[in-house]
XYZ file of C-alpha atoms in Angstrom:
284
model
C 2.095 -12.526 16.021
C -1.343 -10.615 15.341
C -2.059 -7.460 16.588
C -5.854 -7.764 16.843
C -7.032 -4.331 15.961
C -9.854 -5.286 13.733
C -9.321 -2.540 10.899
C -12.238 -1.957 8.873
C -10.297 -1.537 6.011
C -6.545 -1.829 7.340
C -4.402 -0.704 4.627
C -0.775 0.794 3.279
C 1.775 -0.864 6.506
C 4.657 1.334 6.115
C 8.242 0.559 8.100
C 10.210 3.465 9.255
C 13.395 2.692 10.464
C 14.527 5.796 11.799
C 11.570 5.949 14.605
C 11.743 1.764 14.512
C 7.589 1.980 13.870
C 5.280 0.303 12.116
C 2.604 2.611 10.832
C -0.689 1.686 8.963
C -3.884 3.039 8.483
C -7.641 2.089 8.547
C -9.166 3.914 5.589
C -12.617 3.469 6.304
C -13.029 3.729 9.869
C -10.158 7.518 9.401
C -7.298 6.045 11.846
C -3.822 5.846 11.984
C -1.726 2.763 13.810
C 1.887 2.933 14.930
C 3.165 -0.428 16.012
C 6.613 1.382 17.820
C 8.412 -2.291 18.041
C 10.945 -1.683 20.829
C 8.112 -0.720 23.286
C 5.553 -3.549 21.350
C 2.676 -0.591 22.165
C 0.067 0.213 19.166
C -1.152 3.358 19.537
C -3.826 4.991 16.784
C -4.739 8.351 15.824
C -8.615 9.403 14.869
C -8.421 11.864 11.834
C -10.964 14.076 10.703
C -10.820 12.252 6.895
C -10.342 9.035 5.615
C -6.067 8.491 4.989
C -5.215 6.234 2.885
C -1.117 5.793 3.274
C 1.514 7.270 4.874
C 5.912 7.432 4.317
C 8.728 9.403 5.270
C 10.248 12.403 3.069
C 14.355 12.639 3.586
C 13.721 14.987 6.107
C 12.574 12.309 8.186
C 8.874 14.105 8.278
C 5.658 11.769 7.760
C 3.471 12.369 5.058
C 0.470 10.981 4.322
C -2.636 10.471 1.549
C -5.502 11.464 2.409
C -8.915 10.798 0.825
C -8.534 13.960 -1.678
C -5.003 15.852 -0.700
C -1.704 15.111 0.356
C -0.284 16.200 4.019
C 2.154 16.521 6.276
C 1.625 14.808 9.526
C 2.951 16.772 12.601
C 5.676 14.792 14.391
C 3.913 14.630 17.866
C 0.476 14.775 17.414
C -0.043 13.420 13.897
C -2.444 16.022 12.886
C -2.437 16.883 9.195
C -1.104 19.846 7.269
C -1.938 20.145 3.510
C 0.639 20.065 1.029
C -0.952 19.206 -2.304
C -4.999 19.506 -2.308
C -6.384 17.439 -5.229
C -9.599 19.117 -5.506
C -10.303 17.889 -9.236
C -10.440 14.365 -8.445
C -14.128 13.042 -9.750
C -16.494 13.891 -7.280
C -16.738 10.081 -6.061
C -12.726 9.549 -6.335
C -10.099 8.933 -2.923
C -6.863 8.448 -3.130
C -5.798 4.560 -2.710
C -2.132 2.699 -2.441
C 1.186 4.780 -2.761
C 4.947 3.628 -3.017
C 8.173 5.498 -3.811
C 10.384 4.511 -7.024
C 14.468 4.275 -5.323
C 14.609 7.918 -6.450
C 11.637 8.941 -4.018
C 9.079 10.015 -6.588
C 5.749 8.814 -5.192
C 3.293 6.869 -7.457
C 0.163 6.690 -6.015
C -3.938 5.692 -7.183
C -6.976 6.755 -7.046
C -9.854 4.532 -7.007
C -14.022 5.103 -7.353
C -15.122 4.714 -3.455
C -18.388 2.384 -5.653
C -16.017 0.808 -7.284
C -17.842 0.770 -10.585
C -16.508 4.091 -12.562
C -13.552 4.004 -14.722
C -12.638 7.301 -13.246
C -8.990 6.491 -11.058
C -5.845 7.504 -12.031
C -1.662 6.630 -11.116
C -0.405 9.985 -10.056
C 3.866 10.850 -9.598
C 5.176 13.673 -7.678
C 8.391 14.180 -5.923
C 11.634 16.451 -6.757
C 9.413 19.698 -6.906
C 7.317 18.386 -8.464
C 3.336 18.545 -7.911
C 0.932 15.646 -8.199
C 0.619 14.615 -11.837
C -1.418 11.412 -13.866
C 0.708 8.775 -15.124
C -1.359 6.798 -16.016
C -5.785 6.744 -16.197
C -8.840 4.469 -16.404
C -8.250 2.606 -12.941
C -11.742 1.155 -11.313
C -9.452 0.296 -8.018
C -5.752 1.233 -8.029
C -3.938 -0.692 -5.865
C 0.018 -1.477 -5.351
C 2.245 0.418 -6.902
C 5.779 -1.797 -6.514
C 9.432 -1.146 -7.760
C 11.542 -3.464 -8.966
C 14.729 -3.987 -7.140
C 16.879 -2.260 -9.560
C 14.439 0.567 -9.928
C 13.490 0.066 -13.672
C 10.145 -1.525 -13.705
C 6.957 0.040 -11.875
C 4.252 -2.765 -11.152
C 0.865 -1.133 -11.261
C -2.361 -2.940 -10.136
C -6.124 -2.993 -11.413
C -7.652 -4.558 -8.704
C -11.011 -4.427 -10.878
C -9.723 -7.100 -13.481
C -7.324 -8.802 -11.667
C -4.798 -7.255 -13.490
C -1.376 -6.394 -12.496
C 0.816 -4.250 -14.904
C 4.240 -3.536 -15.748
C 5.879 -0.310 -17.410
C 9.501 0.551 -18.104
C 10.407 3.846 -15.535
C 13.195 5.481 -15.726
C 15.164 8.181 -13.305
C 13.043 11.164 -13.908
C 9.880 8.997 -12.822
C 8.314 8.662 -16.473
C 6.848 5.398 -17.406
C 6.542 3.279 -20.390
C 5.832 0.516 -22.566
C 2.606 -0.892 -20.390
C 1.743 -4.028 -20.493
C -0.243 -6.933 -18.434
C 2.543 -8.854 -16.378
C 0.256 -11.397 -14.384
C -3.699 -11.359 -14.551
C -4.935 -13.854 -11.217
C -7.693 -16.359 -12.530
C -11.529 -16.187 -10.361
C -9.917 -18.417 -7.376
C -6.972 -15.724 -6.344
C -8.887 -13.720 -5.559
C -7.845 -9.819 -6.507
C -4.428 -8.405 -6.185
C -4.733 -5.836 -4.161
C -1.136 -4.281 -1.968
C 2.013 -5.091 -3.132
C 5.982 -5.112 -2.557
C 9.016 -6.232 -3.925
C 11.851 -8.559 -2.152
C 15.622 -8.446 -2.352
C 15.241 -11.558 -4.532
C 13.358 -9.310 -7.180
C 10.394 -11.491 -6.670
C 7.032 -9.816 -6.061
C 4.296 -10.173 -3.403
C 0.635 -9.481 -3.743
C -1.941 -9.325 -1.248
C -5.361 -11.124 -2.118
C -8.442 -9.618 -1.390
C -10.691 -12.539 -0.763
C -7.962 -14.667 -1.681
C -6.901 -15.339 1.875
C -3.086 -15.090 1.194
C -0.241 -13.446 -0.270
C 1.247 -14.787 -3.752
C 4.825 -14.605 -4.610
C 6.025 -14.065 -8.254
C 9.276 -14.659 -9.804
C 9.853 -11.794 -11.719
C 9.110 -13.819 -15.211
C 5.318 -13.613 -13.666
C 5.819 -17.232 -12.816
C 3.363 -17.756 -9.215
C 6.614 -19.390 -6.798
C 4.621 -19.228 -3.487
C 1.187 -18.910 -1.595
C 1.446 -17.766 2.132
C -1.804 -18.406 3.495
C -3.581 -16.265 6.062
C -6.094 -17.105 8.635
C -8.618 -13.808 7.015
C -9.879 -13.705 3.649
C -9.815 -9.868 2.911
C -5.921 -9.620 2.641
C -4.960 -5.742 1.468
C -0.947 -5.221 2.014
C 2.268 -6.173 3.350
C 5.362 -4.492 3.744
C 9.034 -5.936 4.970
C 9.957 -4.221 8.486
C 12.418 -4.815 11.443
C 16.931 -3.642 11.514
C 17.081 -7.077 8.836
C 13.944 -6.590 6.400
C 13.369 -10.098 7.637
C 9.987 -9.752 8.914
C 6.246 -9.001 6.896
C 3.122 -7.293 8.162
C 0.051 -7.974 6.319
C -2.959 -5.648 6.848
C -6.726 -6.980 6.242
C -10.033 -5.589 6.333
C -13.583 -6.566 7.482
C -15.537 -4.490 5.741
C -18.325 -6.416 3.949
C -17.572 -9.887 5.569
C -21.107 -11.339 6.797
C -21.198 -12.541 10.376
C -20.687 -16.217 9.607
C -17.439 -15.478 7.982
C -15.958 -13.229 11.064
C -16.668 -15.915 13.533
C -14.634 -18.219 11.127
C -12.191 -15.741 10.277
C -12.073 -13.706 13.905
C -8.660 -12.258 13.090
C -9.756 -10.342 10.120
C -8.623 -6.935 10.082
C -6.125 -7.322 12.152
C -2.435 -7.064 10.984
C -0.044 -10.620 10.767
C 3.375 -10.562 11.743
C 5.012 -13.208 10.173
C 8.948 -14.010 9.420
C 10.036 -13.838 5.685
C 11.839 -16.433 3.788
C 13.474 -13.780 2.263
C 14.637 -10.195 2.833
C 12.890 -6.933 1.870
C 14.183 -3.550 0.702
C 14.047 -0.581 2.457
C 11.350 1.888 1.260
C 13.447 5.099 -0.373
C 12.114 8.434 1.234
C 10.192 10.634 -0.599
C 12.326 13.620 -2.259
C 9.859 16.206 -2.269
């Protein structure tokens, strides 16, 4: 299944079980999908700022990343409510890609919109506590992913193809960084990630066409490939975990390429060999 939406720069697909949705978000073009899969209606909400991700706190409220702040989303009409402005980022910073660890601590980036500057950042928050860097010198950063047992953060640098692992522990600190699998010039660059209930973790490709599977010894086990080039994220969704929705983007494809590729931007519903894990709520 595609839904055909055509995202400029669809991003950050997010399963909530509890409303049985299917939310994602179109960074540049400042929208936000729900896919509600009992009805199989996609509805989207205009927003006044580019948003960047969005997840569910215990309480069962949405919140969501925004281009420089964090907010709640109001549960009927999705309009925003600050809860953490971020008003020090560089002046040419947004935020990027955000996960919870299985304790509900969020990890998310922040990227240079010119993609050039050295200037992004990991940031945690969660149990009280406010947004904080982790972890610097990001050009693009993109994933975070958890490891199934909750013990090893995956952190990407889209810029040099680079994705990281550190050691985390229950309090959300990390450690011990290092490169776990760097993609060579025809993978294109990681970009979204997630992790399956076989411990093995998938990577969107940005002009890679595809999603790569990784044992988690870094060893590439699989290559799913997609009929779009510009392939940003994926997350497992439906009651089993059994299904994936990729997001893609169109931004900066020439004409030539989007007649090829007419599907790009659009998100890919596709069954999983394999089962996901459910996304842990954020404890703020």
């Amino acid at each position: 299944m595609i839904i055909p939406c055509q995202c400029l720069l669809g991003e950050g697909p997010y399963y909530s079980e509890s409303r049985k949705c299917l939310f994602w978000v179109d960074i540049l073009d400042k929208l936000l999908y729900r896919f509600d899969l009992q009805q199989q209606t996609v509805s989207r909400y205009p927003m006044e700022q580019a948003i960047c991700w969005v997840m569910e706190t215990t309480e069962q409220r949405l919140i969501a990343g925004f281009e420089r702040g964090i907010y709640y989303l109001d549960n009927s009409t999705f309009q925003p409510i600050e809860l953490y402005s971020l008003s020090n980022l560089a002046i040419n910073n947004r935020l990027n890609d955000a996960k919870t660890d299985r304790n509900g601590y969020v990890f998310f980036g922040t990227m240079d919109k010119y993609e050039q500057q050295s200037t992004g950042a990991l940031y945690r928050f969660g149990h009280q506590q406010v947004p904080t860097i982790v972890d610097s010198n990001y050009v693009i950063s993109n994933g975070p992913a958890i490891s199934k047992n909750g013990r090893i953060l995956y952190s990407t640098e889209s810029s040099t193809r680079t994705i990281y692992q550190f050691d985390l522990n229950e309090q959300g600190e990390l450690s011990n960084k290092r490169v776990f699998v760097k993609f060579d010039m025809t993978m294109g660059f990681p970009d979204g990630m997630t992790v399956d209930n076989d411990n093995h973790l998938w990577v969107a490709s940005w002009n890679g066409s595809g999603l790569y599977r990784f044992s988690p010894q870094g060893k590439c086990v699989q290559f799913y490939k997609l009929p779009a080039p510009r392939v940003t994220s994926l997350t497992f969704m439906g009651s089993d975990l059994d299904t994936i929705a990729v997001t893609t983007a169109r931004t900066g494809l020439e004409q030539h390429v989007l007649e090829q590729f007419p599907y790009s931007g659009g998100v890919f519903i596709i069954a999983a060999p394999v089962k996901g894990i459910a996304e842990t709520p954020v404890h703020l």
